[in-house]
CSV table of C-alpha atoms in Angstrom, one decimal:
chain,number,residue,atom,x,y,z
K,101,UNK,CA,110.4,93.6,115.5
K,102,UNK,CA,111.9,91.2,113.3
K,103,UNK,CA,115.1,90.3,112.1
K,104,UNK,CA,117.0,93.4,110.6
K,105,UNK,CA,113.7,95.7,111.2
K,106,UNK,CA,115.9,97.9,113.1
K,107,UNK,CA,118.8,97.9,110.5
K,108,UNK,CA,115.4,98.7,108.1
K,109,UNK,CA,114.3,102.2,110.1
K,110,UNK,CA,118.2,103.2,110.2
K,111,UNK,CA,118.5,102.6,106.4
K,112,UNK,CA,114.7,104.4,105.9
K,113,UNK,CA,116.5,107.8,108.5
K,114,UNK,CA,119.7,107.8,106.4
K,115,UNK,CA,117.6,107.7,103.1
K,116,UNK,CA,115.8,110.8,103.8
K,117,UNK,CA,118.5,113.2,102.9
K,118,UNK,CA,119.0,111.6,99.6
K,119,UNK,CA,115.7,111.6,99.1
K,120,UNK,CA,114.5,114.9,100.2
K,121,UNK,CA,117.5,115.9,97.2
K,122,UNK,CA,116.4,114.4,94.5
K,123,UNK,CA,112.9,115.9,95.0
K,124,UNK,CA,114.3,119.3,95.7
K,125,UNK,CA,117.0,118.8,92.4
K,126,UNK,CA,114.6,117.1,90.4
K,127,UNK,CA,113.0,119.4,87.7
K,128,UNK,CA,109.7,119.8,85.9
K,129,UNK,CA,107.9,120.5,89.3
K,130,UNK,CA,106.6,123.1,91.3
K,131,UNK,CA,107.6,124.9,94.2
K,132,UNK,CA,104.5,123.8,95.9
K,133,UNK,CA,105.0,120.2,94.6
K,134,UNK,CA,108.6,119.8,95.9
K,135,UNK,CA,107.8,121.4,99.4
K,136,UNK,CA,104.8,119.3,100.1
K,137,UNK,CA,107.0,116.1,99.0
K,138,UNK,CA,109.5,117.1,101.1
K,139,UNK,CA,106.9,117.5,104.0
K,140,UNK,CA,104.8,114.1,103.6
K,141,UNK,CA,108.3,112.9,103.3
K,142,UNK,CA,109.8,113.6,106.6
K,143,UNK,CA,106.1,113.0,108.4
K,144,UNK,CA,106.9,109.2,107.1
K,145,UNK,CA,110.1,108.9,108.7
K,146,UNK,CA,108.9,110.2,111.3
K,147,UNK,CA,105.9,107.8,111.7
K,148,UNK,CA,108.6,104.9,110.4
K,149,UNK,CA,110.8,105.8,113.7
K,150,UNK,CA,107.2,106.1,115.7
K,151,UNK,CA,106.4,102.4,114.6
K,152,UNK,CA,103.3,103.3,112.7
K,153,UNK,CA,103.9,102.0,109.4
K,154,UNK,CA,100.3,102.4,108.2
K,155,UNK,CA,100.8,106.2,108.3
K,156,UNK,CA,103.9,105.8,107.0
K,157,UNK,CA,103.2,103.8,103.9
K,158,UNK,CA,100.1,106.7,103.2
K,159,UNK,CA,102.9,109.2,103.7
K,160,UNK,CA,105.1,108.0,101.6
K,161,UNK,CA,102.5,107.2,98.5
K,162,UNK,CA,101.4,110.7,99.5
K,163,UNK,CA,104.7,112.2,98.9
K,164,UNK,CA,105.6,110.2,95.6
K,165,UNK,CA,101.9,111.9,94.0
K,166,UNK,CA,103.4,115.4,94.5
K,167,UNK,CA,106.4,114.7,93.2
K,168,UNK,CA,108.3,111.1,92.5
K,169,UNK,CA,111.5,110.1,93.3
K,170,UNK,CA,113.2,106.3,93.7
K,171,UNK,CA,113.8,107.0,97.2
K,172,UNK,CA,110.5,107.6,98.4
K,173,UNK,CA,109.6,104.1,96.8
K,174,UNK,CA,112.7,102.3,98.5
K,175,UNK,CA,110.9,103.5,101.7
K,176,UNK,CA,107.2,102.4,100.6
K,177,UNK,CA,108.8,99.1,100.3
K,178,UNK,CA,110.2,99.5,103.8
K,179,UNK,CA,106.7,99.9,105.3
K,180,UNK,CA,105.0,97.6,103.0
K,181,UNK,CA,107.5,95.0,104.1
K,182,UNK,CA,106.8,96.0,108.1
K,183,UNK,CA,103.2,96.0,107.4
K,184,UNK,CA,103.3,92.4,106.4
K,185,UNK,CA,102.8,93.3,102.4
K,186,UNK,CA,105.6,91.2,101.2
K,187,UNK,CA,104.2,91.3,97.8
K,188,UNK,CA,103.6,95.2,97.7
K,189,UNK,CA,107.5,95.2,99.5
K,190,UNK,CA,109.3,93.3,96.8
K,191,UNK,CA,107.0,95.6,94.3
K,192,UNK,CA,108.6,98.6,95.3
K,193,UNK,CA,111.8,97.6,96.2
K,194,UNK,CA,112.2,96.3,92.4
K,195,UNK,CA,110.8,99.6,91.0
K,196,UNK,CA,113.6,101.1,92.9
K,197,UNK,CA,115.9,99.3,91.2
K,198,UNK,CA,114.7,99.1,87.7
K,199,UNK,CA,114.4,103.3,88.2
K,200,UNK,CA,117.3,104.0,90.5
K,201,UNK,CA,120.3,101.3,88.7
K,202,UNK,CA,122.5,98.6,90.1
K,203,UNK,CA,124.8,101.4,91.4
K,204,UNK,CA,122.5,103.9,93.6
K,205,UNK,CA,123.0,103.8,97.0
K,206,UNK,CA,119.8,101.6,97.8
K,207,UNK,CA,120.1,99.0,95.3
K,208,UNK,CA,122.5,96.5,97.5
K,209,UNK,CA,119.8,96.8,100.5
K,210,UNK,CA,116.9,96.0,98.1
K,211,UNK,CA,118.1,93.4,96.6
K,212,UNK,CA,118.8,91.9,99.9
K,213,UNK,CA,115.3,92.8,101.3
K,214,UNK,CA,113.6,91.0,98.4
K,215,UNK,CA,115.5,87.9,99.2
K,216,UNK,CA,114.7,88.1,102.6
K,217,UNK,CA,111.0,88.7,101.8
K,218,UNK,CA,110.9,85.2,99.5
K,219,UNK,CA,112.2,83.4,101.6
K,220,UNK,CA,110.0,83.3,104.4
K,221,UNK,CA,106.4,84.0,102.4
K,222,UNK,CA,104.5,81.8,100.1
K,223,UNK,CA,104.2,82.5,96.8
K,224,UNK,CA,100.3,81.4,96.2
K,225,UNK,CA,98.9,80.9,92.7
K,226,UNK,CA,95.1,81.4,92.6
K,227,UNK,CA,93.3,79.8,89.3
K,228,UNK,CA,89.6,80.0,88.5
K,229,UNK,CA,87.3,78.1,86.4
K,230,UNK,CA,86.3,80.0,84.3
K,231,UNK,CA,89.9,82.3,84.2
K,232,UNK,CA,90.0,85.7,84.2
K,233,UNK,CA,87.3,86.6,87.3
K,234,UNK,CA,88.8,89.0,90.2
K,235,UNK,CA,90.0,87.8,93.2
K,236,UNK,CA,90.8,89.2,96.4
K,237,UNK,CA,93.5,88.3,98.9
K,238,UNK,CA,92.1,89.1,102.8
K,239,UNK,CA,89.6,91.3,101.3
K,240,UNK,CA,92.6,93.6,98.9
K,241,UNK,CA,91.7,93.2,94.9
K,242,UNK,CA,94.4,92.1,93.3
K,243,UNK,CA,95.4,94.2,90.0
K,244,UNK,CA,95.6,91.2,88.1
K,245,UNK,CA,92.1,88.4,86.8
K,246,UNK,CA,93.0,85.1,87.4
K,247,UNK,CA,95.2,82.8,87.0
K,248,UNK,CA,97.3,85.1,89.1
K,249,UNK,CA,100.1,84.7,91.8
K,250,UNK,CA,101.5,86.8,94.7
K,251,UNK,CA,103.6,86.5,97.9
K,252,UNK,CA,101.6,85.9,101.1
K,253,UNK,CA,103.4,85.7,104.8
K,254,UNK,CA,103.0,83.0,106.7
K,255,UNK,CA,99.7,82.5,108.6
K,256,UNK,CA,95.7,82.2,107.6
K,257,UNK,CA,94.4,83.9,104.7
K,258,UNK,CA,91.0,84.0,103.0
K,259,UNK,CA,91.2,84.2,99.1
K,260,UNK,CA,87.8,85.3,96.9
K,261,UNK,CA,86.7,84.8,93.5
K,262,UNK,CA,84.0,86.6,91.9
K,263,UNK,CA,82.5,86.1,88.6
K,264,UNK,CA,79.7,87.9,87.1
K,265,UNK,CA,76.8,86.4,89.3
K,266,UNK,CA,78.9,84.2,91.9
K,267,UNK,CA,81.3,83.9,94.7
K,268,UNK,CA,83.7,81.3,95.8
K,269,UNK,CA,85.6,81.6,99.1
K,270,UNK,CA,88.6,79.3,100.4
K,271,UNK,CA,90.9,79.6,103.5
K,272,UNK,CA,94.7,79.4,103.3
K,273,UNK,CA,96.7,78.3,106.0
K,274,UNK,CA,100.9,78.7,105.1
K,275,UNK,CA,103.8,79.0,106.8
K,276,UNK,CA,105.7,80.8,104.5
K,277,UNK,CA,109.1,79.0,103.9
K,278,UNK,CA,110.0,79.9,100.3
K,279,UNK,CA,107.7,77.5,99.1
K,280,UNK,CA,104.9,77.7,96.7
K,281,UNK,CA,100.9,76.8,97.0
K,282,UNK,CA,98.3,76.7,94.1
K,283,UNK,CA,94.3,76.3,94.7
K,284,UNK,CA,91.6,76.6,92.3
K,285,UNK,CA,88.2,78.5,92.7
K,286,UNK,CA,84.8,77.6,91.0
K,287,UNK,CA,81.3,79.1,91.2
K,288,UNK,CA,79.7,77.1,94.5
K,289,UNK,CA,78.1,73.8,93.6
K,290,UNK,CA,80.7,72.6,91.4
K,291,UNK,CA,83.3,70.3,92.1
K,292,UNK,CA,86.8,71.4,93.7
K,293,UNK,CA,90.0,69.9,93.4
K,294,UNK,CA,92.1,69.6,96.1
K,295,UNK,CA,95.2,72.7,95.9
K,296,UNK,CA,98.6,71.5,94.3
K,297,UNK,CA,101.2,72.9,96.3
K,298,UNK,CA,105.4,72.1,96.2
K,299,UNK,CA,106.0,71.3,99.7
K,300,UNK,CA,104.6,70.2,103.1
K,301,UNK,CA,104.6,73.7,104.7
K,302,UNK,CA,101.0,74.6,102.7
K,303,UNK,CA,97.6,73.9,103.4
K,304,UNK,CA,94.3,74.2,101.8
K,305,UNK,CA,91.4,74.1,103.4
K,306,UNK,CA,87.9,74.1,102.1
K,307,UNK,CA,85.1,76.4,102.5
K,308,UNK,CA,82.0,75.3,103.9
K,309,UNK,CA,79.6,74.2,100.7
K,310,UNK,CA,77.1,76.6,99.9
K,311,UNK,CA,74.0,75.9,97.6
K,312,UNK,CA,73.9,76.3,93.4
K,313,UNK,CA,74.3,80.0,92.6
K,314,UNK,CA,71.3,79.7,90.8
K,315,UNK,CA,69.5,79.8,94.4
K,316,UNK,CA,71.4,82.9,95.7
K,317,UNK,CA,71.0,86.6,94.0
K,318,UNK,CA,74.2,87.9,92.8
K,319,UNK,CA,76.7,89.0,95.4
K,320,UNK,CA,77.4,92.2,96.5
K,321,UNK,CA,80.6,93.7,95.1
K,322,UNK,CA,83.4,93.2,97.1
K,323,UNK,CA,85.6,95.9,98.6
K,324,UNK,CA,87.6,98.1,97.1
K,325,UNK,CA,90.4,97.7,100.4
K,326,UNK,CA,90.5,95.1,102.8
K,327,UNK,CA,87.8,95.7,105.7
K,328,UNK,CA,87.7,99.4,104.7
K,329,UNK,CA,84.8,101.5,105.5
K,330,UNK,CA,83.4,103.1,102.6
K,331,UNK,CA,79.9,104.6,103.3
K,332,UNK,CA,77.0,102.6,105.4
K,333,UNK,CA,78.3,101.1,108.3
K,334,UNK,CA,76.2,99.0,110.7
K,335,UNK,CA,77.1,96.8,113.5
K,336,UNK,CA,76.0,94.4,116.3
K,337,UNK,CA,77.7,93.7,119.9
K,338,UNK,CA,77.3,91.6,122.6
K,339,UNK,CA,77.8,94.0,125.7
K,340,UNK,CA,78.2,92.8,129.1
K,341,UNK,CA,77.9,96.2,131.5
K,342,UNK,CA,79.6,96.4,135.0
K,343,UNK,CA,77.9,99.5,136.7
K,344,UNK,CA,77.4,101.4,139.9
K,345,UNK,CA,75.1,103.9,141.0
K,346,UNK,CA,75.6,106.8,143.2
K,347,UNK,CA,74.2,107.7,146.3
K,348,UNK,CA,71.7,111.5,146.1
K,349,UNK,CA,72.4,114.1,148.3
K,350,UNK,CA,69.1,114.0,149.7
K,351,UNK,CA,69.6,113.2,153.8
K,352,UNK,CA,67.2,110.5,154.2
K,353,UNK,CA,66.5,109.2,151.0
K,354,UNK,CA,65.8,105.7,150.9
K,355,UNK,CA,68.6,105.6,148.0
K,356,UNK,CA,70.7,108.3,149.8
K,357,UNK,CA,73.6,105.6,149.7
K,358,UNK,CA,75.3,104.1,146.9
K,359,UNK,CA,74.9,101.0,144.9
K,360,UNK,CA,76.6,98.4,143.4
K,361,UNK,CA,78.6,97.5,142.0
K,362,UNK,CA,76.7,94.8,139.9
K,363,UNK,CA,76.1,94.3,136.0
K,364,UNK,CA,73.7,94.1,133.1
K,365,UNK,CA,74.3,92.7,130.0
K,366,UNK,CA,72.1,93.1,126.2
K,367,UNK,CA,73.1,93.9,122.6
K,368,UNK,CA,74.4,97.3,121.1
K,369,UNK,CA,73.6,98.1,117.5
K,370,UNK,CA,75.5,101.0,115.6
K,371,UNK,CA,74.2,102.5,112.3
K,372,UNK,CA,75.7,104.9,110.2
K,373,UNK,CA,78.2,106.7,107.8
K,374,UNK,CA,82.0,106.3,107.1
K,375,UNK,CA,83.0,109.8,106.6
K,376,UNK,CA,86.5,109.1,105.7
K,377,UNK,CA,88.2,105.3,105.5
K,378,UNK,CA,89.3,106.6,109.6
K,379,UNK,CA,86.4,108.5,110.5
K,380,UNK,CA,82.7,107.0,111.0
K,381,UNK,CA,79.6,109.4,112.4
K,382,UNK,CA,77.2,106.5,114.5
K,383,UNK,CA,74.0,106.2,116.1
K,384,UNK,CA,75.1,104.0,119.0
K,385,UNK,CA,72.2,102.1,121.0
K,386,UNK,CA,72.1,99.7,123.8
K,387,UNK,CA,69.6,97.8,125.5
K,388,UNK,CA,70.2,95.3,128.4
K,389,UNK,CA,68.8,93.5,131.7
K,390,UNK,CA,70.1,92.7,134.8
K,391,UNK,CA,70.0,90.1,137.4
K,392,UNK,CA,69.0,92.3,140.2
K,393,UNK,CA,65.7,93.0,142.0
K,394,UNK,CA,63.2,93.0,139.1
K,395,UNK,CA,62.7,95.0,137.1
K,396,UNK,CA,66.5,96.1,136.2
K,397,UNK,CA,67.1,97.9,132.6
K,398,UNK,CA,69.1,99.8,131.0
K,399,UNK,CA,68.7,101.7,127.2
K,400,UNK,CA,70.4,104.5,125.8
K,401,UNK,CA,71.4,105.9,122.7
K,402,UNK,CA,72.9,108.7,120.4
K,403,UNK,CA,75.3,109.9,118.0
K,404,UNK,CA,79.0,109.7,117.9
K,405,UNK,CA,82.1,109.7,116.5
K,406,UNK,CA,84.7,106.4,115.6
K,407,UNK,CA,88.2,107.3,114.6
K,408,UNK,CA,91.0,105.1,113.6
K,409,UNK,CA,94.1,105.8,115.8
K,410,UNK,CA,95.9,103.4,114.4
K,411,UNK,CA,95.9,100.2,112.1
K,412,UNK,CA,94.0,98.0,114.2
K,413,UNK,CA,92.9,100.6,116.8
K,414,UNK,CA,89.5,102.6,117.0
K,415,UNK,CA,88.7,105.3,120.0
K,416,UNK,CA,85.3,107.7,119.9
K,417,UNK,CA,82.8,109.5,122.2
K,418,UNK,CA,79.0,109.3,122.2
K,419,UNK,CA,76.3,112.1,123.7
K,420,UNK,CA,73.8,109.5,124.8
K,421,UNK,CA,70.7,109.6,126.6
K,422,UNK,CA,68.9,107.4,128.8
K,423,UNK,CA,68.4,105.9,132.0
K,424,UNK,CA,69.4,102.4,134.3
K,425,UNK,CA,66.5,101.8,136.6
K,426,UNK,CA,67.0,98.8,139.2
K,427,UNK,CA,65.8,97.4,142.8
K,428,UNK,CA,68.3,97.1,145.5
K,429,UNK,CA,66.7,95.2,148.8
K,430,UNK,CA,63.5,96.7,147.7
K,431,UNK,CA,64.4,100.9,147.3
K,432,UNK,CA,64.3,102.0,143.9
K,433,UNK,CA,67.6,103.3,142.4
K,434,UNK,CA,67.8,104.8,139.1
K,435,UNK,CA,68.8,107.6,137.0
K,436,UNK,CA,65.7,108.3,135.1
K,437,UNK,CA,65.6,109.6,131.7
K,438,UNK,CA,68.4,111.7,131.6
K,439,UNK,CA,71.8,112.5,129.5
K,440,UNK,CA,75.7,111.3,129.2
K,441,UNK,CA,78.4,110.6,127.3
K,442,UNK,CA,80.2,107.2,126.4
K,443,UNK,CA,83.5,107.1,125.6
K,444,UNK,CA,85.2,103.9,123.2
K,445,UNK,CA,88.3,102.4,122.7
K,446,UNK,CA,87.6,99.1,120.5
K,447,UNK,CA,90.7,96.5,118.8
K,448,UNK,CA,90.4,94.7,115.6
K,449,UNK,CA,90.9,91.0,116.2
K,450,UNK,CA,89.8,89.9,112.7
K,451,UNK,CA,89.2,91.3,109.6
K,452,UNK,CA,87.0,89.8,106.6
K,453,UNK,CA,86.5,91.2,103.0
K,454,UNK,CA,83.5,92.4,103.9
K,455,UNK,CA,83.8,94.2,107.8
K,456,UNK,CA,85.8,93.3,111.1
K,457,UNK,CA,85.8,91.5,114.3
K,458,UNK,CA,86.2,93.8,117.1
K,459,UNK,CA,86.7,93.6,120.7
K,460,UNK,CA,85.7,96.8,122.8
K,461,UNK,CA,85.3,98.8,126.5
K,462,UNK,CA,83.1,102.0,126.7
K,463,UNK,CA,84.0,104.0,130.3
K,464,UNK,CA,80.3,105.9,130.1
K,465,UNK,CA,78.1,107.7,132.3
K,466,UNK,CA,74.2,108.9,132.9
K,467,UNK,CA,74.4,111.8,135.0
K,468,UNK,CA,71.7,112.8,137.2
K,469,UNK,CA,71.4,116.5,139.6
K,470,UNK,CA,71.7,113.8,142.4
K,471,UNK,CA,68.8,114.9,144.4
K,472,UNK,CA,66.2,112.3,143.7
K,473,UNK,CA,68.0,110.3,141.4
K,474,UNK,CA,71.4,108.0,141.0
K,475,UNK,CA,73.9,109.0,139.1
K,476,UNK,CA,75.1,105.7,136.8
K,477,UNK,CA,78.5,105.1,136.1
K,478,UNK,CA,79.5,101.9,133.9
K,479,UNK,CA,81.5,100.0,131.3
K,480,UNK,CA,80.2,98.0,128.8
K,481,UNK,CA,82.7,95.8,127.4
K,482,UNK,CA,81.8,93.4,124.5
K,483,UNK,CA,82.8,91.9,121.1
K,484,UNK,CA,81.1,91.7,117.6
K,485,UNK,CA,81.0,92.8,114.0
K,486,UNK,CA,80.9,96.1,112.4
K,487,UNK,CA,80.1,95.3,108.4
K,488,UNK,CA,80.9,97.8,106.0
């Protein structure tokens, strides 16, 4: 946690109180307003204390819809500001002020946040020829057309311009020292000037050329939220399978004992729908081979569910069906066509404007009567890119 973080969540407890009584004084609202408030309310804190500032920050933007209150915007800034959003942090932390007065309660503890928070991000200006296009910051649309500026942390970022039929793309690389960084975007094939920045701490680098809009159709739209699923969702792994296969019941079956362990390996594809920006309903297929007597296969496929845990964490469950078929010193061993169930737990490593990166294990089975056939356990592990 850094620096103060845990004077931060104390601050965000002790808040809640004052909070929670300015929704419940405040008046104009209803009943049903104030008591929802007061319940998204406390489920933030509680997430706050739990370390999951995500839900935290929806909690809290949750509560102020039912029913504002300066508070509950002194503690968006607080998870904005955990969440890396240093920008979005000093945002709220100034509304508090400008609402709340240089003598609430808050004020001395904002103040000091938003110091904090310039200090160690960049503040990056991003100009486009012509002015006034969009541009995203790591895939989030900024409110503002350009020329525009906002506080970055430290680290890589990826900055988009759009225009009405072209797209220019440049990655940031800052450390985030209080200083400031400027680059310039134009339509591809054009000349770019190297970034103007005030210090040594910033660096510009580049995108790779691409050819003369003129040769490419008009991009896609970006997204509304930064790696977001919103609708079609498709995806493509590398999977590398570690399996075993066990032995029938059958007394004197040539594949009476058990197999393995050994591996396959092939590609998975999922294709489907994002039902909510957490939940995703998936066909998920795979196909592989193996190095084992020939021949050795595996496919399988079916639907499932994906559901965000957590900020950078996905878990799900997939009714598959299928079959491994392979050749151990000449017997047979196999599951033939039958059904299962995988299981997923999958990380985002990186995240682009227009999907994510994501590293993944699937415990799974194919389960057979075990009479003439093997039942299959394995875990396909892989990485690869789910584009929404």
């Amino acid at each position: 946690m850094a620096p103060g973080a845990g004077r931060g969540v104390r601050a965000c407890v002790r808040v809640a109180g004052l909070a929670l009584g300015l929704v419940l004084s405040a008046g104009g609202a209803s009943a049903g307003d104030v008591d929802k408030a007061r319940a998204l309310f406390a489920e933030g804190n509680r997430m706050v204390e739990a370390g999951d500032y995500e839900g935290a920050r929806r909690a809290f933007l949750a509560a102020d819809a039912e029913h504002h209150a300066p508070a509950i915007i002194y503690n968006l800034g607080l998870a904005e500001e955990r969440l890396g959003h240093p920008q979005a942090a000093v945002d709220a932390y100034e509304a508090y002020i400008a609402e709340a007065g240089a003598g609430a309660e808050l004020t001395e503890a904002a103040t000091l946040a938003i110091a904090q928070l310039k200090g160690r991000s960049t503040r990056l200006r991003v100009e486009t020829v012509p002015p006034g296009q969009r541009v995203f910051v790591d895939g989030a649309p900024l409110r503002e057309p350009s020329p525009v500026s906002l506080l970055v942390p430290a680290g890589h970022h990826v900055v988009v311009a759009q225009g009405a039929a072209w797209r220019s793309e440049q990655d940031v690389e800052v450390k985030g020292a209080g200083d400031a960084l400027t680059i310039t975007l134009r339509p591809p094939g054009t000349d770019t000037p190297l970034s103007e920045h005030a210090g040594p701490s910033a660096i510009a680098a580049p995108a790779p050329g691409r050819g003369p809009a003129a040769d490419r159709p008009p991009p896609a739209p970006a997204p509304a939220e930064p790696a977001e699923p919103d609708g079609f969702v498709y995806g493509a792994s590398f999977a590398v399978a570690p399996y075993c296969l066990l032995g029938t019941k059958t007394a004197g079956a040539s594949n009476e004992n058990a197999a393995g362990p050994s591996v396959v390996a092939g590609a998975l594809v999922d294709v489907g729908v994002a039902l909510t920006e957490r939940v995703e309903l998936l066909f998920h297929g795979y196909a592989a081979l193996g190095p084992d007597g020939k021949p050795t296969y595996a496919y399988m496929g079916g639907p499932g569910l994906s559901v965000r845990i957590a900020e950078p964490v996905w878990v799900g469950a997939t009714f598959i069906g299928g079959r491994l078929e392979t050749l151990v010193k000449g017997t047979p061993y196999g599951t033939d066509l039958v059904f299962g169930a995988m299981t997923h737990v999958g990380v985002v490593l990186l995240r682009k404007p227009y999907g994510q990166w994501i590293a993944w294990a699937e415990p799974s089975f194919l389960l057979t009567e075990l009479r003439n056939d093997n039942t299959a356990l394995f875990v396909p592990f892989g990485f690869g890119f789910r584009s929404f």
